[in-house]
Short mmCIF file of C-alpha atoms in Angstrom, two decimals:
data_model
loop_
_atom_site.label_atom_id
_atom_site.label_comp_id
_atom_site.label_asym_id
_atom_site.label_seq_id
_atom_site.Cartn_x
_atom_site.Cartn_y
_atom_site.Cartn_z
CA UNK A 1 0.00 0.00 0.00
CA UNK A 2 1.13 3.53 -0.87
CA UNK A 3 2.43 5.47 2.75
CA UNK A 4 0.86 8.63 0.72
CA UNK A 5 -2.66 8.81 -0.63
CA UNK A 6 -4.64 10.99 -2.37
CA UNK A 7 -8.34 11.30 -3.82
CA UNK A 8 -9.75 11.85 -6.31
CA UNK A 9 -6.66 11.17 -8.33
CA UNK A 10 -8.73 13.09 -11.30
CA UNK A 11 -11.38 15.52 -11.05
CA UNK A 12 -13.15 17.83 -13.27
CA UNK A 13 -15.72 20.51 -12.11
CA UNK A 14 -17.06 23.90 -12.89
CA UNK A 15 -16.02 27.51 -12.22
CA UNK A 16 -18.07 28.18 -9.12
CA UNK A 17 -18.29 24.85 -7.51
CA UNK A 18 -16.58 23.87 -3.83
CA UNK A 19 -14.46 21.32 -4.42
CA UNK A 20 -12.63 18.86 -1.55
CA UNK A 21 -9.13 17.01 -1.93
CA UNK A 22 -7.86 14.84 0.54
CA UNK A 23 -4.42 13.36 1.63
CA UNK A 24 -3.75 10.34 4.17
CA UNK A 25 -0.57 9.17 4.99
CA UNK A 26 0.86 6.25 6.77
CA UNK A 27 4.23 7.28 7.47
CA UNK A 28 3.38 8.50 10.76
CA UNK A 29 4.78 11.72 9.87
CA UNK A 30 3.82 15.28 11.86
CA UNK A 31 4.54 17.52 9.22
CA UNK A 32 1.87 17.84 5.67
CA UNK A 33 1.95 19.76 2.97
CA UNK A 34 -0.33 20.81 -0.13
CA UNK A 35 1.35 22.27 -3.59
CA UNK A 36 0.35 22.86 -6.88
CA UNK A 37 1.90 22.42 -10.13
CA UNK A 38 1.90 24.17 -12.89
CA UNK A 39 3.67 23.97 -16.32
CA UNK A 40 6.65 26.36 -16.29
CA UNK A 41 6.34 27.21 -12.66
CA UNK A 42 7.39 24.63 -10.78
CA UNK A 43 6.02 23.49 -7.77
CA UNK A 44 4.40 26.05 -5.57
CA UNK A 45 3.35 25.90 -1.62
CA UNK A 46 -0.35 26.16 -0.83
CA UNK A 47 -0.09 25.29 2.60
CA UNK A 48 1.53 23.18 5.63
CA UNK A 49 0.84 21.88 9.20
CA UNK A 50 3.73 21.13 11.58
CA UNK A 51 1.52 19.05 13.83
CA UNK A 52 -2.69 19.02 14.32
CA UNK A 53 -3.51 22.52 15.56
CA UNK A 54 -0.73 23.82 12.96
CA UNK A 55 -1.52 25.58 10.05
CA UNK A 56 0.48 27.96 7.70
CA UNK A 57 -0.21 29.83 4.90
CA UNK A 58 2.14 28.98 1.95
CA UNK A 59 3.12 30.76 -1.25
CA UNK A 60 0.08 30.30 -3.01
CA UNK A 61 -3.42 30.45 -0.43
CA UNK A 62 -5.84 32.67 -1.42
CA UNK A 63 -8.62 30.81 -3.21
CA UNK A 64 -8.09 27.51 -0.87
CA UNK A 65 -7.93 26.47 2.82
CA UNK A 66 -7.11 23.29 4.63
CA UNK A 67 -8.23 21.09 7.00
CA UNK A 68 -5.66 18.90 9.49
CA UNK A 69 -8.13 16.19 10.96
CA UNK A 70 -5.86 14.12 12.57
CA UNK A 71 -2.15 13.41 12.33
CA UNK A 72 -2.62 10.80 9.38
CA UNK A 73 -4.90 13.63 7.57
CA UNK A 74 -5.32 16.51 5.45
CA UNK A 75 -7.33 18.25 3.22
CA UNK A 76 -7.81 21.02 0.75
CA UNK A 77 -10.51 23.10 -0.44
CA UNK A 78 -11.49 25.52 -2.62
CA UNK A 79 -14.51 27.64 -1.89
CA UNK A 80 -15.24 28.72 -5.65
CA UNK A 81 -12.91 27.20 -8.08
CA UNK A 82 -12.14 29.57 -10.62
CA UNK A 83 -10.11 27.94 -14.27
CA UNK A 84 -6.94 29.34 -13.46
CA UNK A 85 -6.92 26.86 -10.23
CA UNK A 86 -6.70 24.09 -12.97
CA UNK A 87 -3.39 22.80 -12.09
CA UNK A 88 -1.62 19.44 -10.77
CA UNK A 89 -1.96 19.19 -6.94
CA UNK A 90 0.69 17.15 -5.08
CA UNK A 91 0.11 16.60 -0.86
CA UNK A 92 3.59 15.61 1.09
CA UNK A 93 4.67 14.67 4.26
CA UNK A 94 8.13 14.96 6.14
CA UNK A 95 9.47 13.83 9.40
CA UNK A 96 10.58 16.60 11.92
CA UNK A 97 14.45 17.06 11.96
CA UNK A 98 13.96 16.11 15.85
CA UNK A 99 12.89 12.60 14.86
CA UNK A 100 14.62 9.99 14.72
CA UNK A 101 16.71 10.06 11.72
CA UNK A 102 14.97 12.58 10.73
CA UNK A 103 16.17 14.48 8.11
CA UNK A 104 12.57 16.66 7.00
CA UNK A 105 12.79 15.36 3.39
CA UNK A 106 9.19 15.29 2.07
CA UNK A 107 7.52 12.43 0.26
CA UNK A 108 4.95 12.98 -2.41
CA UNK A 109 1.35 11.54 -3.24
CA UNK A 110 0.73 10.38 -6.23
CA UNK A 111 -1.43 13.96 -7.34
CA UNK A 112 -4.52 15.15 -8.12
CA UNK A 113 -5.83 16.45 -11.27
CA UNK A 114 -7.97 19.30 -11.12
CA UNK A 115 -9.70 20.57 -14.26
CA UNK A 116 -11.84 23.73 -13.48
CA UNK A 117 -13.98 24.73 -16.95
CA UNK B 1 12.74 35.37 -0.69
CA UNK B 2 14.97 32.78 -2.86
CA UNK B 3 15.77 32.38 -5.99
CA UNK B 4 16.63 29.34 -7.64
CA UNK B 5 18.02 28.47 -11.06
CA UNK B 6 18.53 25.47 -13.42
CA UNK B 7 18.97 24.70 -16.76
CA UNK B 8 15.22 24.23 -18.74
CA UNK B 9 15.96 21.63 -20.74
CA UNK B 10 19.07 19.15 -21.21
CA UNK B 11 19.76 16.10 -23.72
CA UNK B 12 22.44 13.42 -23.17
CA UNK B 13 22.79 9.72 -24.70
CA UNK B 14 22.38 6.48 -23.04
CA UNK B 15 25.88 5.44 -21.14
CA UNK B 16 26.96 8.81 -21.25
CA UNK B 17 27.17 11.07 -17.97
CA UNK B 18 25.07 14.23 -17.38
CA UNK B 19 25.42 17.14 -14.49
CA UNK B 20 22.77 18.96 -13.81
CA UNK B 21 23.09 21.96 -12.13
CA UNK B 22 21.34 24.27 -9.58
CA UNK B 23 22.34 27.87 -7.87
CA UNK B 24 20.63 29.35 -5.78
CA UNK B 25 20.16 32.29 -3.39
CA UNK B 26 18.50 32.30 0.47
CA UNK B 27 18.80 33.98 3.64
CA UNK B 28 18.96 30.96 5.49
CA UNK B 29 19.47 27.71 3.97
CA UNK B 30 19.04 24.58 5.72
CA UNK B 31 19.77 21.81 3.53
CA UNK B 32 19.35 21.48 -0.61
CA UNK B 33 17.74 18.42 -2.23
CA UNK B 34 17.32 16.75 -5.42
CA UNK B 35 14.05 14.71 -7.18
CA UNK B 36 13.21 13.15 -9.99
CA UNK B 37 10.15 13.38 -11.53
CA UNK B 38 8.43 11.49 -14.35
CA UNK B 39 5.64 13.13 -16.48
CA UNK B 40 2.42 12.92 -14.90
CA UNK B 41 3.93 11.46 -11.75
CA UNK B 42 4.59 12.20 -8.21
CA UNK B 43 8.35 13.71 -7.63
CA UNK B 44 10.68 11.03 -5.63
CA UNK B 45 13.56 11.84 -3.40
CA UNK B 46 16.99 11.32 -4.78
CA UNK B 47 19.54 13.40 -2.49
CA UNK B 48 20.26 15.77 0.20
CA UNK B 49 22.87 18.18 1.08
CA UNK B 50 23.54 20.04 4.11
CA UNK B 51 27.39 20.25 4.19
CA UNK B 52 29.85 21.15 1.40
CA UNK B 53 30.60 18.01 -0.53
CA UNK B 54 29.78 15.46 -2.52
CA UNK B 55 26.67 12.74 -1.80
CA UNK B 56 27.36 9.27 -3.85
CA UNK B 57 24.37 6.64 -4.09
CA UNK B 58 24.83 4.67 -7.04
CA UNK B 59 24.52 6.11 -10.68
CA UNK B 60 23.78 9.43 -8.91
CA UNK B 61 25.78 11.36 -6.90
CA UNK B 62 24.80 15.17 -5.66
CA UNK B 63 27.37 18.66 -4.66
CA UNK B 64 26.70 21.44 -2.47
CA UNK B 65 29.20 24.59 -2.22
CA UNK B 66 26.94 26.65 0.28
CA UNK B 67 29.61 29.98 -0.27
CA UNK B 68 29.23 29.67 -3.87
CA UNK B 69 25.17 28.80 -3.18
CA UNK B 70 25.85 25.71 -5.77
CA UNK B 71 24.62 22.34 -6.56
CA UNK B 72 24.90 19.72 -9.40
CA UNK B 73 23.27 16.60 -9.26
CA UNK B 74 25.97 13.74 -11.86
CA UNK B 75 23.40 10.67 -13.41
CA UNK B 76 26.03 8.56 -14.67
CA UNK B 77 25.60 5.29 -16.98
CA UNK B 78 22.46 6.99 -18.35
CA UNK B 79 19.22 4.76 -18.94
CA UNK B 80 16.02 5.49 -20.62
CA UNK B 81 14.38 5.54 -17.84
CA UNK B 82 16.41 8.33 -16.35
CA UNK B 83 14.37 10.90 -18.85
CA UNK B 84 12.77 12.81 -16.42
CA UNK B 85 12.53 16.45 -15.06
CA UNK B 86 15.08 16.82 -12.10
CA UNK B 87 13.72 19.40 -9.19
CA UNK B 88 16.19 21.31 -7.45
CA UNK B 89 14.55 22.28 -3.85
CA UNK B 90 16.10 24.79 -1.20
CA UNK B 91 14.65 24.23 2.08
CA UNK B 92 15.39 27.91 4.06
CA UNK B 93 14.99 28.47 7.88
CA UNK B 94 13.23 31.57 8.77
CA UNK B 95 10.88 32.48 11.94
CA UNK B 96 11.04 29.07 13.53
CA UNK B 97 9.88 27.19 10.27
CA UNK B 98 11.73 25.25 7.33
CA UNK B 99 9.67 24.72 4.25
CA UNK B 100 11.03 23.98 1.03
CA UNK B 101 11.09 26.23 -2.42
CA UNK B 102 11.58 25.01 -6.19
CA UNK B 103 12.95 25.12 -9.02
CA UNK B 104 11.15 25.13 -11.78
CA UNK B 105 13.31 21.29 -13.03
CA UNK B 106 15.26 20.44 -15.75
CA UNK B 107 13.64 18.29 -18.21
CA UNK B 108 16.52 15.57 -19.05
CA UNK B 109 15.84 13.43 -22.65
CA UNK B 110 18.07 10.22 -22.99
CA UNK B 111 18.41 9.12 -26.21
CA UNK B 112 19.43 5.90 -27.63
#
């Protein structure tokens, strides 16, 4: 089983619309992540959480927010899609540095798809 | 902020050796890290640098100069399967929290 999950792996929806993607890991990992990527631009930060009642703002957040339900999840909406939130969206997770062995390197999910018409 | 370069696009031929590098510039850099990531897929960790040197495991091998704010990542005995794009990440250290910026990758074509 993958350690990092992600659903829907494809979705397409219209401008307007609230739309939901989730992440679940089994890595036991503290810290989460959401990007988006876009051709050209790389990989940008939406958000992170350090731990459950951590949340940051990343690069990229206006248009979505997150959700940290437990350790193992979290989520990302956006209120109103709008087509220019059409983009690749990749959820991570990393170890603390103070774990052990840690080292804070961040593994990926396998992505959503998000098509916004 | 940080700014972080590397070369678009790069070809090389199957067996042959390939270094792709990175530069980049941060107020306070933590530790610099390489992945590899196949079209359509989910980037996967190569390497990671925190001290000057050089990082061998296997066909690749990844150097950091933090004065000269440098990295290459070497693929050696190229494969097919090593076209991919190649992700240079900074991870910088400011106000208590380390999050990680990239590059925009280096798309790598191996041809027979």
């Amino acid at each position: 089983d993958a350690d990092v999950t992600q659903t829907p792996r494809n979705r397409i929806t219209k401008t307007g619309k609230r739309i939901m993607l989730e992440c679940s890991q089994t890595k036991g990992h503290d810290r989460m992540y959401w990007y988006r990527q876009d051709p050209g631009l790389g990989l940008r930060l939406i958000y992170y959480s350090f731990d459950v009642k951590d949340i940051n703002k990343g690069e990229i957040s206006d248009g979505y927010s997150v959700s940290r339900q437990a350790q193992a999840k979290f989520s990302l909406s956006l209120e109103s899609a709008i087509p220019n939130q059409t983009a690749l969206y990749f959820c991570a997770t990393s170890d603390s540095p103070g774990g052990e062995g840690g080292t804070d390197t961040q593994y990926f999910g396998p992505g959503t798809r998000l098509t916004v018409l | 902020g940080q700014n972080i370069d590397q070369p678009t696009e790069m070809t090389a031929t199957e067996g042959a050796i390939v270094q792709i590098n990175c530069t980049y510039q941060t107020s306070g850099f933590n530790g610099l890290f390489w992945y590899q990531q196949h079209a359509g897929e989910a980037p996967t960790f190569l390497s990671y640098n925190v001290l000057d040197g050089l990082e061998e495991k296997g066909r690749f091998s990844s150097f950091l100069s933090r004065s000269k704010g440098y990295s290459y990542l070497l693929l050696k005995e190229l494969q097919m399967k090593d076209s991919a794009s190649y992700l240079c990440a900074v991870r910088d250290r400011n106000s208590g929290y380390s999050t990680l910026t990239f590059g925009k990758g280096t798309m790598l074509l191996v041809s027979p």
